[in-house]
mmCIF file of C-alpha atoms (C1' of nucleotides) in Angstrom:
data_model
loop_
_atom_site.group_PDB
_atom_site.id
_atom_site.type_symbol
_atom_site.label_atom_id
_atom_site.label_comp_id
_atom_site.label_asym_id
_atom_site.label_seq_id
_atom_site.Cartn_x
_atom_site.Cartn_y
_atom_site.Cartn_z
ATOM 1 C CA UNK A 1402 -22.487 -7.939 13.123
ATOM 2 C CA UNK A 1403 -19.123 -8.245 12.264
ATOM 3 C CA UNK A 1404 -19.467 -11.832 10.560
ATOM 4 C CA UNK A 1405 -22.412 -11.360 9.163
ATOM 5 C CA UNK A 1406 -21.628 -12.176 5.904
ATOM 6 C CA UNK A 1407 -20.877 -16.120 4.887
ATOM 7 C CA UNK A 1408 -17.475 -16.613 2.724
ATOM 8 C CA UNK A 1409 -17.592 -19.786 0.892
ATOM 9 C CA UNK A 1410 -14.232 -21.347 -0.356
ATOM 10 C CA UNK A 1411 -14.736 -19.270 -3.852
ATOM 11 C CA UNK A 1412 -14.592 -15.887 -1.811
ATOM 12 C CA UNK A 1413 -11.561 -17.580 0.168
ATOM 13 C CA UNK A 1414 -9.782 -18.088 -3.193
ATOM 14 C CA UNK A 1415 -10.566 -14.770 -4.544
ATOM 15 C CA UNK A 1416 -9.109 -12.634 -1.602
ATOM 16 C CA UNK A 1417 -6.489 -15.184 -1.096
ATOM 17 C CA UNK A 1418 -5.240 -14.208 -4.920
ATOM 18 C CA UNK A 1419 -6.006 -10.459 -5.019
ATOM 19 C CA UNK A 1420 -3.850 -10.119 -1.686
ATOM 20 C CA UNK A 1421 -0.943 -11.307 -3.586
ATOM 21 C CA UNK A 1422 -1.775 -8.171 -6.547
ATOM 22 C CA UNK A 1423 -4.901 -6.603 -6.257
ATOM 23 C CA UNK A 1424 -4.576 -5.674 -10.068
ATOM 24 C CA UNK A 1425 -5.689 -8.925 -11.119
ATOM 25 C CA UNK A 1426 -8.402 -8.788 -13.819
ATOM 26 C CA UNK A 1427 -11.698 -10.461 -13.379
ATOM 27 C CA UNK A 1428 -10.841 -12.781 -15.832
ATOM 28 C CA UNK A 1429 -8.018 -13.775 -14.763
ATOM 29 C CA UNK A 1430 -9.502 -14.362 -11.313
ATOM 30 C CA UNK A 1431 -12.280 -16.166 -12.680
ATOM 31 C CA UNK A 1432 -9.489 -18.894 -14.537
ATOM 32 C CA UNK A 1433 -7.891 -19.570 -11.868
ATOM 33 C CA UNK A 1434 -10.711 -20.163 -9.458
ATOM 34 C CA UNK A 1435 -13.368 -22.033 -11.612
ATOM 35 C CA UNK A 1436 -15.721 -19.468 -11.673
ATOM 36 C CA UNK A 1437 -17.151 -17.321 -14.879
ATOM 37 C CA UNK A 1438 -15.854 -13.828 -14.537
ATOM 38 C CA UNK A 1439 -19.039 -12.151 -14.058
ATOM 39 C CA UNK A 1440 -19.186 -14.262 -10.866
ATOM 40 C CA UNK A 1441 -16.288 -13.378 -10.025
ATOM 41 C CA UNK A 1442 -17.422 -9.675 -10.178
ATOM 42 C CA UNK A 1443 -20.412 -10.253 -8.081
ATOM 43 C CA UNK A 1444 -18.171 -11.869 -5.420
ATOM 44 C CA UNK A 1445 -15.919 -8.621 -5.337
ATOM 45 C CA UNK A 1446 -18.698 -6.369 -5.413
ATOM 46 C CA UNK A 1447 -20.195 -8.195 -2.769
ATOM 47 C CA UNK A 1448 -17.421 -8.449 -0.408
ATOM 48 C CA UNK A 1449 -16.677 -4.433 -1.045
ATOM 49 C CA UNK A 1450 -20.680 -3.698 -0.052
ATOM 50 C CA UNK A 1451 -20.183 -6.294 2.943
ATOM 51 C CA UNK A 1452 -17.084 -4.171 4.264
ATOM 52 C CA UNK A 1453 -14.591 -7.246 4.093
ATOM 53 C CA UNK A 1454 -12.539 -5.135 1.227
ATOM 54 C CA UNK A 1455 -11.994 -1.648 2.683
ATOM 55 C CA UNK A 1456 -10.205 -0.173 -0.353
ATOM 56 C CA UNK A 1457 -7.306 -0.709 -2.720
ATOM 57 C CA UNK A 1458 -4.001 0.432 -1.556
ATOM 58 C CA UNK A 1459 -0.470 1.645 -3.157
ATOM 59 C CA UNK A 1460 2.739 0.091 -1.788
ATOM 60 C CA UNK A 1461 4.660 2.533 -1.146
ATOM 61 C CA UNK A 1462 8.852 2.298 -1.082
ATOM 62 C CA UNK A 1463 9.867 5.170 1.687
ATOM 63 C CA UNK A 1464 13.432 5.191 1.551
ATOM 64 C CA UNK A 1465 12.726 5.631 -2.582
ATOM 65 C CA UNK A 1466 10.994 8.602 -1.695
ATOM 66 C CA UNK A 1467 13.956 9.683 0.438
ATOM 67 C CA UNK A 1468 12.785 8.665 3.885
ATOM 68 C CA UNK A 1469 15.627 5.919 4.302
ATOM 69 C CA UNK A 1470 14.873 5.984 7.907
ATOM 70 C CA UNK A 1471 11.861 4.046 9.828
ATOM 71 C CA UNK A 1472 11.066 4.166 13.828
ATOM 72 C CA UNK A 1473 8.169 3.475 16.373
ATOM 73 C CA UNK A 1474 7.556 5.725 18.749
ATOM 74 C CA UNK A 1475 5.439 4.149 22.277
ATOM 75 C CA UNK A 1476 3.733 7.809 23.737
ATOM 76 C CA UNK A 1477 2.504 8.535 26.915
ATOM 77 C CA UNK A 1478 -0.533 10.529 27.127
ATOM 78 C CA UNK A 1479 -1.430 12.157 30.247
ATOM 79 C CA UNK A 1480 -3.694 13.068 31.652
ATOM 80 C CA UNK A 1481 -5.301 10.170 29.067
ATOM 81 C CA UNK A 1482 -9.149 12.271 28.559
ATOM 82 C CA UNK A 1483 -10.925 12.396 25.458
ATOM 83 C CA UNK A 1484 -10.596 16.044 25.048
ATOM 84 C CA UNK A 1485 -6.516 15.749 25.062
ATOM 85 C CA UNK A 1486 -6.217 12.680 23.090
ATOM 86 C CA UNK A 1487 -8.294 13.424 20.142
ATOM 87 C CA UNK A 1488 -6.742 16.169 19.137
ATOM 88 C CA UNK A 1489 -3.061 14.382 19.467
ATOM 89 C CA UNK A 1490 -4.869 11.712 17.570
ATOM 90 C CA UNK A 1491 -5.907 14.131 14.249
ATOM 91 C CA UNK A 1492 -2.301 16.063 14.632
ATOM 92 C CA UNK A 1493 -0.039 12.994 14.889
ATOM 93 C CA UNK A 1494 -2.557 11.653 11.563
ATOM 94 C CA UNK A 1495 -1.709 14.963 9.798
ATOM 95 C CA UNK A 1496 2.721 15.024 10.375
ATOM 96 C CA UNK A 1497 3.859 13.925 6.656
ATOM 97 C CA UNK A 1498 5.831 11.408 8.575
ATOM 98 C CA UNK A 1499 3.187 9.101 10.093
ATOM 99 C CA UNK A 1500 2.626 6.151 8.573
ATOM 100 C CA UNK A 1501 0.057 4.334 11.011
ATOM 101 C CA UNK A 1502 -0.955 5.048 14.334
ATOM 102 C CA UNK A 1503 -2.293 2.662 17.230
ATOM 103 C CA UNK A 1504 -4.373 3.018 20.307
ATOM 104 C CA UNK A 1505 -2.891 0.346 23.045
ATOM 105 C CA UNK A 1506 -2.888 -1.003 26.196
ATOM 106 C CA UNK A 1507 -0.182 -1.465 28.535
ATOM 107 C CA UNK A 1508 1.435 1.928 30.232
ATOM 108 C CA UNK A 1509 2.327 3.308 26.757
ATOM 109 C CA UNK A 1510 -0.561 4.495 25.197
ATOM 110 C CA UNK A 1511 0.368 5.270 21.677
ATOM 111 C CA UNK A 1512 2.335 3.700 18.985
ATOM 112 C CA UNK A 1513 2.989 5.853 15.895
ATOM 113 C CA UNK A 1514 4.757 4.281 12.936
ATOM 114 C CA UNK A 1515 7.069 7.022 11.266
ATOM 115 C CA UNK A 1516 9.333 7.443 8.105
ATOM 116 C CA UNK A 1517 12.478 9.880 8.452
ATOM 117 C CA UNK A 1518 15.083 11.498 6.318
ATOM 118 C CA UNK A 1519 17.522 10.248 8.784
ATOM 119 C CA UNK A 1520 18.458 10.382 13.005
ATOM 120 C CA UNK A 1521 18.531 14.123 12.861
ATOM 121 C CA UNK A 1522 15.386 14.022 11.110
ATOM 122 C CA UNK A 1523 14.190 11.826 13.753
ATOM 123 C CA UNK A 1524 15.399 13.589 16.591
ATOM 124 C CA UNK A 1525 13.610 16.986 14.944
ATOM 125 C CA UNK A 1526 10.494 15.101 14.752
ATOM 126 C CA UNK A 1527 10.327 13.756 18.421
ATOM 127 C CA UNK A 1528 11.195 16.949 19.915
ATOM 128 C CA UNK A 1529 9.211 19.636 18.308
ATOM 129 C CA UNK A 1530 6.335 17.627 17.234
ATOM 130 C CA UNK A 1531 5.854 14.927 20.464
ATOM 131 C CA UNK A 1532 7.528 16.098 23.958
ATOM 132 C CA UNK A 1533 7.377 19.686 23.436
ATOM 133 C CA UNK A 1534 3.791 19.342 23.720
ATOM 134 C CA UNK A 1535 2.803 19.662 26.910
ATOM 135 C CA UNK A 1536 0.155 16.172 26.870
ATOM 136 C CA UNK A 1537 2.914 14.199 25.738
ATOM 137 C CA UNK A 1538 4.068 13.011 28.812
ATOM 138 C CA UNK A 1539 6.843 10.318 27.348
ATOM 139 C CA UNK A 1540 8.130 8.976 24.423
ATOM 140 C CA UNK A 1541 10.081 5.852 23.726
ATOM 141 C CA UNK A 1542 11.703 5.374 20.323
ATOM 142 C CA UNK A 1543 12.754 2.884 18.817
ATOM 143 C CA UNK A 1544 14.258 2.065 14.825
ATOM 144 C CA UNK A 1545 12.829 -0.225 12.390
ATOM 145 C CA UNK A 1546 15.940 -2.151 11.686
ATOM 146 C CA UNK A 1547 13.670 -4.196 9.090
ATOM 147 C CA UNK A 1548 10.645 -5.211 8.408
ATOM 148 C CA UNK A 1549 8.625 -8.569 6.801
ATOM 149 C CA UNK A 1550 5.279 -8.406 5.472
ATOM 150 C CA UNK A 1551 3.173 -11.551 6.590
ATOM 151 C CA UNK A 1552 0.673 -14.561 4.677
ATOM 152 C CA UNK A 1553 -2.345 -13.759 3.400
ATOM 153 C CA UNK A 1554 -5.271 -12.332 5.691
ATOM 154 C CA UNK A 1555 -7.749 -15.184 5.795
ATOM 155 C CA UNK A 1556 -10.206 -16.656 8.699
ATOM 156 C CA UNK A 1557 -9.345 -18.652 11.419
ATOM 157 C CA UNK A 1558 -9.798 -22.800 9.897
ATOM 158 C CA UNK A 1559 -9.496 -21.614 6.233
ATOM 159 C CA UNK A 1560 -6.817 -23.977 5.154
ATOM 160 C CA UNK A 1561 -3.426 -21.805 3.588
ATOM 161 C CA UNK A 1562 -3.504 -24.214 0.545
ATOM 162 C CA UNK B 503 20.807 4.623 -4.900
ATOM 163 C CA UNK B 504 17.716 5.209 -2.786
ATOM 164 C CA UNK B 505 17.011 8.443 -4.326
ATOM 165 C CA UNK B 506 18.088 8.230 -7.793
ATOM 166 C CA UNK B 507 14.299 9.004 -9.315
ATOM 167 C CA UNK B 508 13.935 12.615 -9.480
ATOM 168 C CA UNK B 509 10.085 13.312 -8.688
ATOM 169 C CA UNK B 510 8.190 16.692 -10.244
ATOM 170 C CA UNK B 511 4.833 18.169 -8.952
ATOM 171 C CA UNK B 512 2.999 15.690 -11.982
ATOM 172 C CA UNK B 513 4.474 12.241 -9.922
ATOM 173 C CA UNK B 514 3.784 13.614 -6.760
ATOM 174 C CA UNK B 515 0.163 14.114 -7.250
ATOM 175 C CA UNK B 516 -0.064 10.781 -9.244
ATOM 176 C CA UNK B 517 1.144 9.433 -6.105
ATOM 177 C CA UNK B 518 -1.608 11.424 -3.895
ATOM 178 C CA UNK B 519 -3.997 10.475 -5.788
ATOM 179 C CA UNK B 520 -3.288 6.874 -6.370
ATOM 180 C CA UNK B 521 -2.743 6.099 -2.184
ATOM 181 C CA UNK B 522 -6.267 7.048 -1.788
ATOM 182 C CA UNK B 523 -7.396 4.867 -4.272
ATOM 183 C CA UNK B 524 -5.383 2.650 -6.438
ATOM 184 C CA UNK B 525 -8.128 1.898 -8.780
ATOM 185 C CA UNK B 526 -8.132 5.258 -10.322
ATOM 186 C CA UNK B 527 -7.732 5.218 -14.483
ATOM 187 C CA UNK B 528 -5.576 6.446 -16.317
ATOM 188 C CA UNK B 529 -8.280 8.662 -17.589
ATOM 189 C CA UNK B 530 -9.521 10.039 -14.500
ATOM 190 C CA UNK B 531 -5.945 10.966 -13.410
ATOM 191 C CA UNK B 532 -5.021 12.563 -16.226
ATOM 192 C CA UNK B 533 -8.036 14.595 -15.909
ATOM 193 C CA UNK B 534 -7.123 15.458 -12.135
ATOM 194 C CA UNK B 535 -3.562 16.417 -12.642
ATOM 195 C CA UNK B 536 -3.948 18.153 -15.747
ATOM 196 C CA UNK B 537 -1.785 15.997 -18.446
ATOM 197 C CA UNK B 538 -2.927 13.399 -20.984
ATOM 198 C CA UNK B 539 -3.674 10.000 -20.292
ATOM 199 C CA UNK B 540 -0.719 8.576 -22.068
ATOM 200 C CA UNK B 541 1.714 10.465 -20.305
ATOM 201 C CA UNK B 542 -0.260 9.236 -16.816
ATOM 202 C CA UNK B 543 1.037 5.797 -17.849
ATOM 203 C CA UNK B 544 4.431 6.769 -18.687
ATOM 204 C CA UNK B 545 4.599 8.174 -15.297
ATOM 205 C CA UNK B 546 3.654 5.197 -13.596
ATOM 206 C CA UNK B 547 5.158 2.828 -15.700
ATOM 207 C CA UNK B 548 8.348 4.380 -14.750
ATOM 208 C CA UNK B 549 7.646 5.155 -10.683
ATOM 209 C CA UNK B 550 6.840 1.275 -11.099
ATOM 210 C CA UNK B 551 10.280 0.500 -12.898
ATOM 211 C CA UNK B 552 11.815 3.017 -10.239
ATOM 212 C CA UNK B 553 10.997 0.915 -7.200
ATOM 213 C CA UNK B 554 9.123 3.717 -6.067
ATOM 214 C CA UNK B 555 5.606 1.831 -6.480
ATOM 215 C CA UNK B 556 6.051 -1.936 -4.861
ATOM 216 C CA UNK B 557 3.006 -2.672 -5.780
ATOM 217 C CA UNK B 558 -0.628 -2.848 -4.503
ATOM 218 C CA UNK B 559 -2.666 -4.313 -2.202
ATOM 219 C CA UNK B 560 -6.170 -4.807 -0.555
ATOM 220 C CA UNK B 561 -6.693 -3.221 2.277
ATOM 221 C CA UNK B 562 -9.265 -5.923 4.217
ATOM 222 C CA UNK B 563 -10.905 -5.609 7.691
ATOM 223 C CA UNK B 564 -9.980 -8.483 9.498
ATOM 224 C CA UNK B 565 -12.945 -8.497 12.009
ATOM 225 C CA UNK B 566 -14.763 -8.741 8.877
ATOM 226 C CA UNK B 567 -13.177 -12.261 8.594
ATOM 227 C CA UNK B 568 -13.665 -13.150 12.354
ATOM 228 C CA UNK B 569 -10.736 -11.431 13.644
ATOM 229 C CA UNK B 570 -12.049 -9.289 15.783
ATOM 230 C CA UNK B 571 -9.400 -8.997 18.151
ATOM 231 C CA UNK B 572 -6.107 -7.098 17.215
ATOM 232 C CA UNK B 573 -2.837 -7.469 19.466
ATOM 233 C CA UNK B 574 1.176 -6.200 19.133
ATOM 234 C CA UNK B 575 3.815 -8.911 20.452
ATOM 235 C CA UNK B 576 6.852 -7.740 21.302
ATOM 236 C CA UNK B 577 9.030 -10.751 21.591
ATOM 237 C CA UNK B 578 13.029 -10.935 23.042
ATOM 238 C CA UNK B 579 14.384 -13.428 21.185
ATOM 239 C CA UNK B 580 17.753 -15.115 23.051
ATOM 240 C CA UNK B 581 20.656 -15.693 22.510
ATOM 241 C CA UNK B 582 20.222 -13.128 19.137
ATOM 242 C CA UNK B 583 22.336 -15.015 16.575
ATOM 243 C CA UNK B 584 21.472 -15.320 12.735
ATOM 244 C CA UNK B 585 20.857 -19.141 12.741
ATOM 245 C CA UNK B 586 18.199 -18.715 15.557
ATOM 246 C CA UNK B 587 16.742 -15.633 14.414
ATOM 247 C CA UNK B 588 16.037 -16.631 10.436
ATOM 248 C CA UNK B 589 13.918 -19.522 11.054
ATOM 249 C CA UNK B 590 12.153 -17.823 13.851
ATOM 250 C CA UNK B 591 11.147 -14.823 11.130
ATOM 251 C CA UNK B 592 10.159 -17.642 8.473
ATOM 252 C CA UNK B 593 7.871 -19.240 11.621
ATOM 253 C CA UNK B 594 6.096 -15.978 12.469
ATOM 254 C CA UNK B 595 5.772 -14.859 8.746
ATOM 255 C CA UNK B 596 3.842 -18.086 8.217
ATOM 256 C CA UNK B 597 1.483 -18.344 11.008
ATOM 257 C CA UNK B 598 -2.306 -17.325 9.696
ATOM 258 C CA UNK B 599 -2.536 -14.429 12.793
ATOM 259 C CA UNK B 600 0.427 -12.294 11.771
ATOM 260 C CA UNK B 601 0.077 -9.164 10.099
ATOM 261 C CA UNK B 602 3.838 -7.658 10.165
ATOM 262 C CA UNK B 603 6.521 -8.103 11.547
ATOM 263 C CA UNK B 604 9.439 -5.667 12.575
ATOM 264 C CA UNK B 605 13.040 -6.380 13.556
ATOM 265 C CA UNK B 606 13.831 -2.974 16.234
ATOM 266 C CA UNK B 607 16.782 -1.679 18.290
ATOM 267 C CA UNK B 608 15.848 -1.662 21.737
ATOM 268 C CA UNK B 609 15.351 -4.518 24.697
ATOM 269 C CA UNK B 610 12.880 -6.553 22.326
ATOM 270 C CA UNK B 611 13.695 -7.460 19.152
ATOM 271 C CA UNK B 612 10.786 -8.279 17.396
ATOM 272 C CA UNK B 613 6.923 -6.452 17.434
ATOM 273 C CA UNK B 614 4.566 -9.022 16.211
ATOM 274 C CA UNK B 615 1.565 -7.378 14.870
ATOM 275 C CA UNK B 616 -1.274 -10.028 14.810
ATOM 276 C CA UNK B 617 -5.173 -10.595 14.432
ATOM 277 C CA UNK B 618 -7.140 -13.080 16.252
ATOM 278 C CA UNK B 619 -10.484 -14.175 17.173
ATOM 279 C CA UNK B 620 -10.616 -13.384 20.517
ATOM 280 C CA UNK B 621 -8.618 -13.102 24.022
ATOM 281 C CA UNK B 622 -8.750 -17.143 24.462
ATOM 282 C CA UNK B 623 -7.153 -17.410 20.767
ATOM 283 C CA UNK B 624 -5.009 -15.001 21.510
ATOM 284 C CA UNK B 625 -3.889 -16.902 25.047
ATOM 285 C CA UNK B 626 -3.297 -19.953 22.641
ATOM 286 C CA UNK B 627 -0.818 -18.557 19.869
ATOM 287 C CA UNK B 628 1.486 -16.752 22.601
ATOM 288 C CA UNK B 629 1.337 -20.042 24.535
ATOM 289 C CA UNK B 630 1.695 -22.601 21.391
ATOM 290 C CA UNK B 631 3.700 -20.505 19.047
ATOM 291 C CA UNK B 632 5.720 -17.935 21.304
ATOM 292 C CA UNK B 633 6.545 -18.818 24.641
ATOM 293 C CA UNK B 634 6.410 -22.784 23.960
ATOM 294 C CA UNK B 635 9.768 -22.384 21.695
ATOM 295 C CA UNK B 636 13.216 -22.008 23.442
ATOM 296 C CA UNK B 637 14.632 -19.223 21.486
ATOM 297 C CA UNK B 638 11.650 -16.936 22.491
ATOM 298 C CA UNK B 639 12.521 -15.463 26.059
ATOM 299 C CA UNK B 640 9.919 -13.285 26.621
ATOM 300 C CA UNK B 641 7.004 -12.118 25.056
ATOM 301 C CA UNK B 642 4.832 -8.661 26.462
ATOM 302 C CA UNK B 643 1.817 -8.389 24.650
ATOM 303 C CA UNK B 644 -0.711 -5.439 24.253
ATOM 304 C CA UNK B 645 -4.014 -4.820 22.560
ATOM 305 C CA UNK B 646 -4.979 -2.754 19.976
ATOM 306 C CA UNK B 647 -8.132 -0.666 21.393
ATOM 307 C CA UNK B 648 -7.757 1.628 17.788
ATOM 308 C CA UNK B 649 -5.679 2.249 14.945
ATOM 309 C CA UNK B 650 -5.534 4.770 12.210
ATOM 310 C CA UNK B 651 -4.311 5.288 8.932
ATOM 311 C CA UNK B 652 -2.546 8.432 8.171
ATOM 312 C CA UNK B 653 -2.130 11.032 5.522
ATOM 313 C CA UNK B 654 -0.250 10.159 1.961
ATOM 314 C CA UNK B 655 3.416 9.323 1.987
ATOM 315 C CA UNK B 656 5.238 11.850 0.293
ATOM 316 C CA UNK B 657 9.087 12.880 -0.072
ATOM 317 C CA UNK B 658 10.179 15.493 2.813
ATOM 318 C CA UNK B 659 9.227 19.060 1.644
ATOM 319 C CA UNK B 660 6.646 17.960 -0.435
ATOM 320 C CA UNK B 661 3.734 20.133 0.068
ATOM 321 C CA UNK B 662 0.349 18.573 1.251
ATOM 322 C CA UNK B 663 -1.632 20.771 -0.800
ATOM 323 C "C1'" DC C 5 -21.852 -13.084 -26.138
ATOM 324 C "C1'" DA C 6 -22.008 -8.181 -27.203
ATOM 325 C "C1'" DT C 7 -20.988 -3.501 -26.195
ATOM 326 C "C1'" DG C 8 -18.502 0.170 -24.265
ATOM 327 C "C1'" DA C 9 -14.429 1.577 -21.904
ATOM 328 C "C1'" DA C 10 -9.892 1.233 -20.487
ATOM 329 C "C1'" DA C 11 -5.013 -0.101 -21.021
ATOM 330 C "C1'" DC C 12 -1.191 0.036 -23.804
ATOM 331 C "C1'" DA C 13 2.026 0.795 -27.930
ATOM 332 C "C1'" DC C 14 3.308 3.811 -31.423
ATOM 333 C "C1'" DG C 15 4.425 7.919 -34.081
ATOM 334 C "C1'" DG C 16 4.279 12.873 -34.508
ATOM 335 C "C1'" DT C 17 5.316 17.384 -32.380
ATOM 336 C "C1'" DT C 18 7.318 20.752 -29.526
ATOM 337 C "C1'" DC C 19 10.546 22.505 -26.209
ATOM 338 C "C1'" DT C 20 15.049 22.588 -24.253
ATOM 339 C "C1'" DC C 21 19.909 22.233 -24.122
ATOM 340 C "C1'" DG D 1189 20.773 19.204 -34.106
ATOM 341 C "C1'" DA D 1190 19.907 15.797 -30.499
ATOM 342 C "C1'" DG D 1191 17.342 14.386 -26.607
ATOM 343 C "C1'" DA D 1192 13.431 14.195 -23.791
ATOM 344 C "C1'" DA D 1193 8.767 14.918 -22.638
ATOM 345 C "C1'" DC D 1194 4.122 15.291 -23.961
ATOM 346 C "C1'" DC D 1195 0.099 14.417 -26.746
ATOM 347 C "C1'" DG D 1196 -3.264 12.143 -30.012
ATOM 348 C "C1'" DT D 1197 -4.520 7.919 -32.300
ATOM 349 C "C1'" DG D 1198 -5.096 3.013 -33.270
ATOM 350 C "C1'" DT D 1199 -5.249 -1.644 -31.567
ATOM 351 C "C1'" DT D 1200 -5.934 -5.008 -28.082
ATOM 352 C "C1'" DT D 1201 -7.773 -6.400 -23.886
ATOM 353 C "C1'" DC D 1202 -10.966 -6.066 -20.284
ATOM 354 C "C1'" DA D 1203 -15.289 -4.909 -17.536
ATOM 355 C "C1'" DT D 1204 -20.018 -5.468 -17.429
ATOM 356 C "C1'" DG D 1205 -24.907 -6.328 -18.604
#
DNA sequence: CATGAAACACGGTTCTC
DNA sequence: GAGAACCGTGTTTCATG
């Protein structure tokens, strides 16, 4: 189900080139692959309908937008039920500082990626909104002291070209 | 520095807007926030000059693209000196399974977030491309069961509306 | 290739300091 | 009176059938 649709190297090109600015114009696209640009729009249509493109996304600069201050916080959840964690789930989606929020394994159960003001910032936001509630039962932090974005998202054997 | 851009109510909502979908015209903005298109493009022309917009990107599903398996690496990397740690950055940013990569304070140094296709290829690139090199002295790895996004970034005190 | 729409540049106007 | 912000229009480029 999840592979269900077939990505020949055209489709390969196309996301490989619209992950590097997903304002390219059809046209554009369609030059640099070898394709006419109408096929280039069914390929884009098609990969939106087949769930390969979720959405188009804004890159976002925090610390221009005067939270100069990144962290991870790991958080233990206990007792770990489904009628305690989704609730923690929607109000750690909803704090203005969460940027992205993961569901592991391992003894921490929760990683929540958050932009700050700064430490006292920080230090607000892990005590009043994470272990003064009482199914928080632990909560590791620790700063971003930097952070790379990575290669295009392709599938495994697609050569990087 | 960080800060220098001063942000009214219009560029905050052109912001809202625009990180649910960055596809939105001119037009259509305008029409949501209440000023004319022209001025729309003046406003993101300069959050664009500002730094505040980095730029945008496609948000893909990678078990669309026979990933299906999502993992965080945290790796200790030892002894922590610039001339082993830049090359090791440059190796992880180029392998096709990383996502992002973070730099933290704490007992590990780096979180590896990656994508494979499933446990045995993720067995293989902590083997081959992690605990194979000397530099890397311990890796912990954990699944991703789930992750969410979260709401709009927005400056501190910025209502949600 | 043709049509409709959007992006973008420019000039006029108003409001504020 | 000077500066900035906003608005409407005209031109170019693009999306789409």
């Amino acid at each position: 189900m999840a592979d269900s649709l077939t990505l020949d190297p055209v489709d390969l090109e196309i996301l490989r080139l619209l992950q590097n600015d997903a304002r390219t114009t059809y046209r554009d696209l369609a030059a640099a692959v070898g394709v006419a640009p109408s096929t280039c729009l069914d390929r884009v249509s098609r990969l939106r309908r087949g769930g390969v493109i979720l959405g188009h996304a804004l890159r976002l600069d925090p610390a221009k937008l005067g939270r100069s201050l990144e962290a991870l916080l790991s958080v233990q959840v206990r007792p770990h039920r489904r009628e305690l964690i989704g609730p923690f789930v929607e109000r750690v989606r909803a704090l203005p500082e969460s940027l992205s929020l993961f569901h592991l394994t391992g003894p921490d159960d929760y990683l929540v990626h958050v932009a700050v003001v700064d430490a006292a910032d920080l230090q607000r936001l892990v005590l009043d909104e994470f272990t003064s509630h009482k199914e928080v039962a632990r909560v590791e932090t620790r700063l971003i002291f930097q952070q790379w974005s990575c290669g295009p998202l392709l599938p495994p054997g697609a050569a990087a070209t």
